[in-house]
Coordinates of C-alpha atoms in Angstrom, one line a residue:
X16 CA 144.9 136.3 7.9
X17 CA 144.8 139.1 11.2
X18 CA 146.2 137.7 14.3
X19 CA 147.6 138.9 17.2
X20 CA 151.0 137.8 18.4
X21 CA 153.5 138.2 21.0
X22 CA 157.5 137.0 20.3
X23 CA 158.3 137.6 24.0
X24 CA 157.0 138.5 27.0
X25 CA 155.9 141.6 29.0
X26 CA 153.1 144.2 29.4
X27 CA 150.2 144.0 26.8
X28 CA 152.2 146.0 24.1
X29 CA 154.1 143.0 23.3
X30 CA 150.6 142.2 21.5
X31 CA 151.2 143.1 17.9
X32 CA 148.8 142.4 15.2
X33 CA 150.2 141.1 12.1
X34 CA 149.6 139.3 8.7
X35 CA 150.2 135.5 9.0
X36 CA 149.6 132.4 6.7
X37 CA 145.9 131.0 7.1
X38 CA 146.7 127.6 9.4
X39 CA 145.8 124.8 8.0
X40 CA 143.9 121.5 9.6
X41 CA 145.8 118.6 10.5
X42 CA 144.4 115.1 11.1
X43 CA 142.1 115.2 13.8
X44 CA 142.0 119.2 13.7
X45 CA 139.1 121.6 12.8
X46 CA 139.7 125.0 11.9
X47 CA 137.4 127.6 12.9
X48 CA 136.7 131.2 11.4
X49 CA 136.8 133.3 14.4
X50 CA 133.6 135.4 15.3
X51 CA 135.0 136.7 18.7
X52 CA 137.8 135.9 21.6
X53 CA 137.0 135.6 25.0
X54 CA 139.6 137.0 27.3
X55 CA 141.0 135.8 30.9
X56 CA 143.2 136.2 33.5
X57 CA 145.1 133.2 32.4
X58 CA 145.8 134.8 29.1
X59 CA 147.4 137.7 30.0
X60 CA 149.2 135.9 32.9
X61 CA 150.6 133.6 30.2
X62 CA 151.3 136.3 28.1
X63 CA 153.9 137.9 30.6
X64 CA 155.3 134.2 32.0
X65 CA 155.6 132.2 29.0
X66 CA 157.8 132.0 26.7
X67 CA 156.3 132.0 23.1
X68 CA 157.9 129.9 20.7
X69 CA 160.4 130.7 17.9
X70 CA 157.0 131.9 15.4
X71 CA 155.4 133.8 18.3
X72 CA 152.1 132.7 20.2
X73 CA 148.5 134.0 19.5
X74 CA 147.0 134.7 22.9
X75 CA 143.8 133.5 24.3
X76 CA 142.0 130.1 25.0
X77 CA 138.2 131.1 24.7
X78 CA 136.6 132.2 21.4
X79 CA 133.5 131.2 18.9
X80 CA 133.0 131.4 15.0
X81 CA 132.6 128.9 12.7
X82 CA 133.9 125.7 11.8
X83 CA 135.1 126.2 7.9
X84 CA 137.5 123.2 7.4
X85 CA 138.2 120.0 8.9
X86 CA 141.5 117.7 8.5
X87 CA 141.6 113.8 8.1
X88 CA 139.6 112.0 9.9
X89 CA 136.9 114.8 11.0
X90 CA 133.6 114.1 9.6
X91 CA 133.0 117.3 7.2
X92 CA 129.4 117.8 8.4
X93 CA 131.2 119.9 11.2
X94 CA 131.9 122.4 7.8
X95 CA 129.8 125.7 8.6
X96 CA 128.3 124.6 12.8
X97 CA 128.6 127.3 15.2
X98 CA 130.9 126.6 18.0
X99 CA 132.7 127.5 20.5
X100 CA 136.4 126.4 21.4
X101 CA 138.2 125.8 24.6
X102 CA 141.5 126.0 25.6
X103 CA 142.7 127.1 21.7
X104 CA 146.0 128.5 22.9
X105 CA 146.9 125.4 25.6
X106 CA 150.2 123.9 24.8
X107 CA 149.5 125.2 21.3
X108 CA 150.3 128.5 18.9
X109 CA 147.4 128.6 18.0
X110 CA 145.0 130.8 20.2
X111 CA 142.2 133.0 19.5
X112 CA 143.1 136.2 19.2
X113 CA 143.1 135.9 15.1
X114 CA 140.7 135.8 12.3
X115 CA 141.1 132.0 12.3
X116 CA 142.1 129.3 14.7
X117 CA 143.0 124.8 14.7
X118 CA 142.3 122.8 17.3
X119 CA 141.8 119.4 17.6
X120 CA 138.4 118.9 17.1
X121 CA 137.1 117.6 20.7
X122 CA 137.9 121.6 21.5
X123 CA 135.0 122.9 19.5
X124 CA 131.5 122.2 20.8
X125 CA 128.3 123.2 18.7
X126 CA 127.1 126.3 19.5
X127 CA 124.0 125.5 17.8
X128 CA 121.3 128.3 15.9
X129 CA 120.3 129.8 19.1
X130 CA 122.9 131.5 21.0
X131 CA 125.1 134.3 20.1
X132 CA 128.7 134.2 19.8
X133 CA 129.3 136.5 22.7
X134 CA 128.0 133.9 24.6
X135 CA 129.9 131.3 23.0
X136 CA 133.1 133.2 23.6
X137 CA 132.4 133.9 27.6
X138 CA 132.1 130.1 28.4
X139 CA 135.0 128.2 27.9
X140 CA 137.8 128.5 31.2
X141 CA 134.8 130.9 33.4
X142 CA 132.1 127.8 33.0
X143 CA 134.3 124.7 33.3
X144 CA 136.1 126.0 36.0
X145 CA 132.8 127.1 37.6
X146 CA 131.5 123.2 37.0
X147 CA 134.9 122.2 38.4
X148 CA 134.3 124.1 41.8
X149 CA 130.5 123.1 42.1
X150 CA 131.2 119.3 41.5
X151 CA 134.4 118.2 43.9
X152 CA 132.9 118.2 46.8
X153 CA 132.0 114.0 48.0
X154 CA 128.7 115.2 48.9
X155 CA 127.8 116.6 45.5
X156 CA 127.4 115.0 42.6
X157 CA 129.9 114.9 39.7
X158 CA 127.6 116.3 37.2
X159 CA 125.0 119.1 37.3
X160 CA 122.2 119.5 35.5
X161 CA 118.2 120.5 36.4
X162 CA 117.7 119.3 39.9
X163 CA 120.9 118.3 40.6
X164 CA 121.7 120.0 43.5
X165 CA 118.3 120.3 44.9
X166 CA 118.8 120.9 48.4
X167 CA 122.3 122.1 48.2
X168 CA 123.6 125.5 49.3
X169 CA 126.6 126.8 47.9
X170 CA 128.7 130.0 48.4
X171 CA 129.9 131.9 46.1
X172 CA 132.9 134.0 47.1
X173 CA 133.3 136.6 44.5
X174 CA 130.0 136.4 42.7
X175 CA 130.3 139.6 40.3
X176 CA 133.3 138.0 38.3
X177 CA 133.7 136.0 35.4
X178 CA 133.5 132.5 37.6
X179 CA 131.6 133.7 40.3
X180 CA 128.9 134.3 37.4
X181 CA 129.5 131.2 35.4
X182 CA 129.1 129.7 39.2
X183 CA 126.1 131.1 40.3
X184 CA 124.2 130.5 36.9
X185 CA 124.9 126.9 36.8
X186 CA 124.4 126.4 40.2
X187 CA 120.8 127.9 39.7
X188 CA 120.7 125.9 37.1
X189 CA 121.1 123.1 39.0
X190 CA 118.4 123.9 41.7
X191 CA 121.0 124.7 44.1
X192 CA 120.3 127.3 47.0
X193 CA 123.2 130.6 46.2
X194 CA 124.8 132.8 48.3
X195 CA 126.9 135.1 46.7
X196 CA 130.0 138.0 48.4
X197 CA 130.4 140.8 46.8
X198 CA 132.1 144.1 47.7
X199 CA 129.9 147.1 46.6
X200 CA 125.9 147.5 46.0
X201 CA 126.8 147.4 42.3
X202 CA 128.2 144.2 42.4
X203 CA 125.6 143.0 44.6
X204 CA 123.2 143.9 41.5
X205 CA 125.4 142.2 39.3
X206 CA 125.4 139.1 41.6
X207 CA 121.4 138.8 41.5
X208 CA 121.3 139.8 38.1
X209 CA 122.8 136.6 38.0
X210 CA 120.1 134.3 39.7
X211 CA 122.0 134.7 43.4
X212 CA 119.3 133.8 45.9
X213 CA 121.1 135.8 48.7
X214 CA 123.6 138.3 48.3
X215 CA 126.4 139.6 51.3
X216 CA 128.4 142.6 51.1
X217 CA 131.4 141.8 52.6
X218 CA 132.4 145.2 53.8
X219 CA 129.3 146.1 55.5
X220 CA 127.9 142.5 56.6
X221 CA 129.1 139.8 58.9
X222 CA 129.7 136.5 56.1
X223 CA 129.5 134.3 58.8
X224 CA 126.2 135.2 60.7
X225 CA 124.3 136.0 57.2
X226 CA 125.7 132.5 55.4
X227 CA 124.3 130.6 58.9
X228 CA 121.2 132.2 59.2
X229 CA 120.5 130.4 55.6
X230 CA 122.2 127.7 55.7
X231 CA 122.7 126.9 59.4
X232 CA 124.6 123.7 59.2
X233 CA 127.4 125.2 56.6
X234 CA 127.3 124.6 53.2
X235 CA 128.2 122.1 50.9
X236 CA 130.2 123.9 48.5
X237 CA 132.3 127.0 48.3
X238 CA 133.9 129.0 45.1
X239 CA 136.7 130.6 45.9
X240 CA 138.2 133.6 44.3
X241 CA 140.5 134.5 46.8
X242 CA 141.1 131.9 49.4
X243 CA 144.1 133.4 51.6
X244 CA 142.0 136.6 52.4
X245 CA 138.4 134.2 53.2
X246 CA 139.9 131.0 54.7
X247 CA 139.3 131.8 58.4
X248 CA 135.4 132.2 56.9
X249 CA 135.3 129.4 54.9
X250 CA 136.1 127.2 57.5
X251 CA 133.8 128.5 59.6
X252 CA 130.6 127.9 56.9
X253 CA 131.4 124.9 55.6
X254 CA 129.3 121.7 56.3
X255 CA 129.7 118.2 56.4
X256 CA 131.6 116.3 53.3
X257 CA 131.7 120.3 52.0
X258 CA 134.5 121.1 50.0
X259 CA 136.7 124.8 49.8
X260 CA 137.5 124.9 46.1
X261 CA 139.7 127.4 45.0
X262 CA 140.3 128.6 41.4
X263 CA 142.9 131.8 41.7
X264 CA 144.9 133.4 44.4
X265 CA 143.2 136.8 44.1
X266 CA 144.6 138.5 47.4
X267 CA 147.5 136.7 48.7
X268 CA 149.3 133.1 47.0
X269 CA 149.6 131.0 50.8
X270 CA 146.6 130.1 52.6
X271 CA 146.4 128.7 56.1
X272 CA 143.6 126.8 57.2
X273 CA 142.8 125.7 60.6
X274 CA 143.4 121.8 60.9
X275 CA 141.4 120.4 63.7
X276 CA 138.1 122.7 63.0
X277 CA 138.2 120.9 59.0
X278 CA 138.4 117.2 60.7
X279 CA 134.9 117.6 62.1
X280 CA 133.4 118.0 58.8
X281 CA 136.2 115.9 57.1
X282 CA 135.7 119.0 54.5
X283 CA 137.8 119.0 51.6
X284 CA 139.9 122.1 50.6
X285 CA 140.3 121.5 47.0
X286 CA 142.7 123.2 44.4
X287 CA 141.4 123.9 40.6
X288 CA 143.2 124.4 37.6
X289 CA 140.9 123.9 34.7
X290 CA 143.5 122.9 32.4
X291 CA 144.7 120.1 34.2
X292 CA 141.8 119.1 35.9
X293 CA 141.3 115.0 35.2
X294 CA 140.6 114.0 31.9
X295 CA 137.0 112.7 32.6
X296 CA 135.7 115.8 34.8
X297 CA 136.8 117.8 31.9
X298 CA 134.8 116.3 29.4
X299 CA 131.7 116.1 31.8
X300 CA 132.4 119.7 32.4
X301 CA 132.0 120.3 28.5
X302 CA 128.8 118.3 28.6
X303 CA 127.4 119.8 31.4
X304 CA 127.9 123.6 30.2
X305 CA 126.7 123.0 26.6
X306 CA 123.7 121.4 28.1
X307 CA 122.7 124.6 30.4
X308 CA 123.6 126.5 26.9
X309 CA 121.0 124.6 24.4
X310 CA 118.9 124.2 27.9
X311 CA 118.9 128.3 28.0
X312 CA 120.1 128.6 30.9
X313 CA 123.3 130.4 30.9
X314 CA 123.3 133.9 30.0
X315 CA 125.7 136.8 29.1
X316 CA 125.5 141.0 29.6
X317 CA 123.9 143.0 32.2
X318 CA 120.7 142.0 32.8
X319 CA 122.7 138.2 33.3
X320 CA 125.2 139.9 35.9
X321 CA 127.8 140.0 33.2
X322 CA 128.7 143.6 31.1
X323 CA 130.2 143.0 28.3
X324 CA 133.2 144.8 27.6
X325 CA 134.2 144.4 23.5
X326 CA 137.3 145.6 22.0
X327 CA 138.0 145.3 18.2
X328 CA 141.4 142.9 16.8
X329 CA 143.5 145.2 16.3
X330 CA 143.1 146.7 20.5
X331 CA 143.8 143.3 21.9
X332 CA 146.2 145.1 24.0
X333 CA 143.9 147.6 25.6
X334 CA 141.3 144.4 26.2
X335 CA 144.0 142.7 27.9
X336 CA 144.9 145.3 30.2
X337 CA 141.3 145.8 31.3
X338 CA 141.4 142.5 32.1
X339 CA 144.9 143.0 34.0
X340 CA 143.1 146.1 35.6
X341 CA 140.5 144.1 36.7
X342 CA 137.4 145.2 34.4
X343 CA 134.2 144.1 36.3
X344 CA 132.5 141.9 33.2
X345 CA 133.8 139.6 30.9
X346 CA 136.2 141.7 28.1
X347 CA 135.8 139.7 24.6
X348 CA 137.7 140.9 21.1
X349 CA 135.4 141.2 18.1
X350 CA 138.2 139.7 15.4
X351 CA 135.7 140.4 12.3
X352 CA 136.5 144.1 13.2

């Protein structure tokens, strides 16, 4: 098969494509013909921090295809479902950037006939850590689904990226009253492309007045992109039993937070890692997103607040630097071309 590996570290021309042995399924393994890989920042981060092993890694966590073999102990009706795969490349060689992919088969989920593969590809690490953020708070409830957060507000800090989209369409999903920052009138489009109900431009509104005029006893949830430059905000917004949750370190890696103004609301300023997260909120997360997929409600491209940005196998390199560079969108690789 084609596959993309790296053998050590470094910028995105470590990524080489090469011709590698098809992998087969173990017990307890599916292996699935890849369609397309869904890039993030964690794969590219990994790509220059961890140290492959001695037969190189294949980048990237996300992807969808379908299933085309299963090892002992996997019932073979999975043999030709559409799914999509999280976390392929987690403690494993095996990652997406390839024609075909194993992992154990609680990382593939069925895609069903419906939605397309680009989809499938853009959910896994934007969506469950999106689900992660809207779902620590003790006021919330630990899984979403239609009407679940009816009479909720949340805040989405960063709402034109990958999570602040997966954020503010399952939050919608989920009834859930959305205000989403962005930066630029594009990205505002982008954000109520989306489903936002109310979108802030940072640099030329006040966060604080415009979040309080519509939600004027804080919110209960906040997803944060980039929680050492927003903190003093955040804690000004949030409400009662509201919790900060922050997913990446976008603009600074220390945050302080002012003690005594978070007792009042005993708010919660939670850290999220969507590969570590507990064992049970992961598999809820997985539940949860499938079911806004099949329910229709999750959505990828333009007109959903999300260009797509699609690079073919063999320029896995240049879709990983747009990624590094910041590419507004979600950047998938096409592996069939």
């Amino acid at each position: 098969m084609r596959a993309i590996v790296y053998t050590e570290n470094g910028d995105p021309d470590v990524l080489q494509l090469v011709e590698r042995p098809t992998p087969e399924p173990g017990p307890g393994e599916v292996r699935v013909r890849l369609a397309l890989s869904g890039v993030n920042p964690t794969d590219w981060k990994s790509r220059r921090t961890n140290p492959p092993g001695s037969d190189g890694q294949v980048p990237d966590q996300d992807g969808s295809g379908t299933v085309d073999a299963v090892g002992e102990g996997v019932d073979p009706v999975l043999v030709g479902e559409r799914v999509w795969i999280w976390e392929a490349a987690w403690q494993r060689p095996h990652g997406t950037a390839a024609e075909y992919t194993v992992v154990p088969a609680r990382q593939v989920v069925l895609l069903g006939a419906g939605p397309s593969f680009e989809l499938g590809a853009a959910l896994g690490i934007p969506f469950l850590t999106a689900h992660r953020c809207l779902t620590v708070a003790e006021s919330l409830p630990d899984r979403l689904g239609p009407g679940a957060l009816t009479g909720s507000t949340v805040l989405v800090q960063g709402g034109a990226g990958a999570v602040g989209n997966a954020a503010i369409q399952l939050a919608r999903w989920a009834d859930a009253t959305v205000i989403a920052t962005v930066s630029s009138p594009r990205k505002a489009q982008l954000a109520a492309a989306a489903g936002a109900t109310h979108v802030v431009d940072y640099r030329q509104q006040d966060v604080v007045a415009e979040v309080r005029k519509v939600a004027p006893q804080g919110v209960d949830a906040i997803v944060e992109v980039s929680a050492a430059a927003n903190a003093a905000v955040d804690a000004r917004v949030i409400g009662l039993h509201g919790a900060v949750a922050m997913y990446a370190d976008d603009g600074g890696a220390e945050v302080t937070v002012p003690v005594r103004a978070q007792m009042t609301p005993n708010a919660r300023w939670q850290f999220v890692l969507v590969y570590t997260e507990p064992e049970r909120a992961k598999a809820i997360g997985v539940e949860d997103v499938n079911a806004a997929v099949l329910d229709g409600a999750v959505r990828v491209g333009a007109d959903a607040g999300l260009p797509l940005h699609v690079f073919p196998l063999a320029e896995t390199a240049q879709a990983h630097r747009a990624v590094e560079d910041g590419a507004v969108g979600k950047v998938l690789v096409d592996v069939t071309a």
